[in-house]
Amino acid sequence: MVVALDARLTLHGGATGAPVGAARGRVSERAGVLVTLRDGHGRVGQGEASPLPGYSRETLDEVVEALRGALPRVEEDVVEAPLVGLGAPWLREIPGPARFALETAVLDLAGKRRGVSAHAILRGATARAGVAVSAYAGAALDAGLGENARDALRRGITTLKVKLLGAAPTFDDEVAALVELRRAFPNAWTLRLDLNGAWSVAEATAERFWALASVRPAFVEQPVPVGQLCVMGPCPVPWAIDESLVDEADTEYVMTRRAQGGCAAVIVKPAVHGLLGAWKLCERAHREGLGVVVTHLFDGPMALAAACELALALRAPWACGLDVHPGLASWPSVEVPQRADPRLITPSGRPGLGVEPLPD
């Protein structure tokens, strides 16, 4: 007999600790929906969807509507065999953030039933000791860039991400700010740059890339829109593709651009791709010899814990953008045990996501 689970949706939201967002704008409030699954023994699994206004394709209302339609189809057999049940065709038809929330709640509950972590279910084994963390230092022309970098380096984080607008005439000022950042902190640390697709192919000239090469970035994330990567020539600095990689033809092209000056890494946001979609994308990237970086969406504690579990499940992730962030302030305060060490993502030692259930 198929038994339905007690499933509930709860809206959460509030002010962030500081404005969050990216090139498309910043927000000072965040809102999301919490999915709570409860079985007949009182065990609880939770997941979260928090679309970022101005960034996510779906609104929160659209995600909630999709979850309302999907929750009645999540039954006991899905929790008993989550990697099978969550592969059902109907799940691929709902938006990525809604899938992420459902998949996370199911894995959280399945882990608690089995007494194992979510990453152990994904990977089929225990995780490595830890995954390095990268920190977002801000935009190149932000007044607080240097102080943010100093704070991260003091905490033992040695990979910093900086966003660029990339437009003339500010581009020269951005390069100058990066040169100053390198001068201010001369010890060894890794710099990653993110253009958020700001350049056209015509603007992504060798001269601009050589200017960025002077500050020694590991890669430049998303220099041009995803559909234009296929017409870029060799670049003096490797590039990385971000979470906009959804088209199959684009995916096939990027995954085979491993040559010098081509694609170096894939940046994955499980809150966008869905947890299992992100897992499959990361595994494919690993097989192709590409680096993999898992990042958050300035969302809440359940989403951050789920992204950490994904990072722990991967075979060889690069430093992941899963540092604590101001968006967490819009949710009830709760420990994310995977982030106990400021430098590393570490196993929680607890079943499921390892996070105490939030009020539903």
mmCIF file of N, CA, C and O in Angstrom, residues 69-75 77-78 90-91 93:
data_model
loop_
_atom_site.group_PDB
_atom_site.id
_atom_site.type_symbol
_atom_site.label_atom_id
_atom_site.label_comp_id
_atom_site.label_asym_id
_atom_site.label_seq_id
_atom_site.Cartn_x
_atom_site.Cartn_y
_atom_site.Cartn_z
ATOM 1 N N GLY A 69 1.249 21.575 -6.355
ATOM 2 C CA GLY A 69 0.834 20.514 -7.259
ATOM 3 C C GLY A 69 1.664 19.254 -7.126
ATOM 4 O O GLY A 69 1.175 18.145 -7.389
ATOM 5 N N ALA A 70 2.916 19.407 -6.709
ATOM 6 C CA ALA A 70 3.821 18.268 -6.676
ATOM 7 C C ALA A 70 3.784 17.484 -5.366
ATOM 8 O O ALA A 70 3.985 16.260 -5.359
ATOM 9 N N LEU A 71 3.542 18.153 -4.251
ATOM 10 C CA LEU A 71 3.644 17.496 -2.944
ATOM 11 C C LEU A 71 2.761 16.259 -2.797
ATOM 12 O O LEU A 71 3.204 15.261 -2.205
ATOM 13 N N PRO A 72 1.516 16.256 -3.308
ATOM 14 C CA PRO A 72 0.701 15.041 -3.150
ATOM 15 C C PRO A 72 1.290 13.813 -3.839
ATOM 16 O O PRO A 72 0.901 12.685 -3.535
ATOM 17 N N ARG A 73 2.247 13.999 -4.743
ATOM 18 C CA ARG A 73 2.835 12.877 -5.469
ATOM 19 C C ARG A 73 4.077 12.321 -4.768
ATOM 20 O O ARG A 73 4.644 11.328 -5.220
ATOM 21 N N VAL A 74 4.508 12.978 -3.689
ATOM 22 C CA VAL A 74 5.673 12.498 -2.942
ATOM 23 C C VAL A 74 5.179 11.537 -1.868
ATOM 24 O O VAL A 74 4.618 11.940 -0.857
ATOM 25 N N GLU A 75 5.404 10.250 -2.099
ATOM 26 C CA GLU A 75 4.870 9.217 -1.218
ATOM 27 C C GLU A 75 6.012 8.430 -0.575
ATOM 28 O O GLU A 75 7.192 8.673 -0.829
ATOM 29 N N ASP A 77 7.233 5.527 -0.995
ATOM 30 C CA ASP A 77 8.181 4.806 -1.835
ATOM 31 C C ASP A 77 9.295 5.708 -2.338
ATOM 32 O O ASP A 77 10.420 5.244 -2.593
ATOM 33 N N VAL A 78 9.034 7.030 -2.481
ATOM 34 C CA VAL A 78 10.069 7.965 -2.905
ATOM 35 C C VAL A 78 11.135 8.085 -1.826
ATOM 36 O O VAL A 78 12.338 8.127 -2.109
ATOM 37 N N TRP A 90 7.934 13.199 -14.002
ATOM 38 C CA TRP A 90 7.098 14.342 -13.642
ATOM 39 C C TRP A 90 7.874 15.391 -12.856
ATOM 40 O O TRP A 90 7.566 16.587 -12.918
ATOM 41 N N LEU A 91 8.919 14.951 -12.148
ATOM 42 C CA LEU A 91 9.711 15.913 -11.380
ATOM 43 C C LEU A 91 10.522 16.838 -12.276
ATOM 44 O O LEU A 91 10.797 17.982 -11.921
ATOM 45 N N GLU A 93 9.530 18.217 -14.822
ATOM 46 C CA GLU A 93 8.636 19.208 -15.412
ATOM 47 C C GLU A 93 8.398 20.407 -14.508
ATOM 48 O O GLU A 93 7.823 21.401 -14.947
#
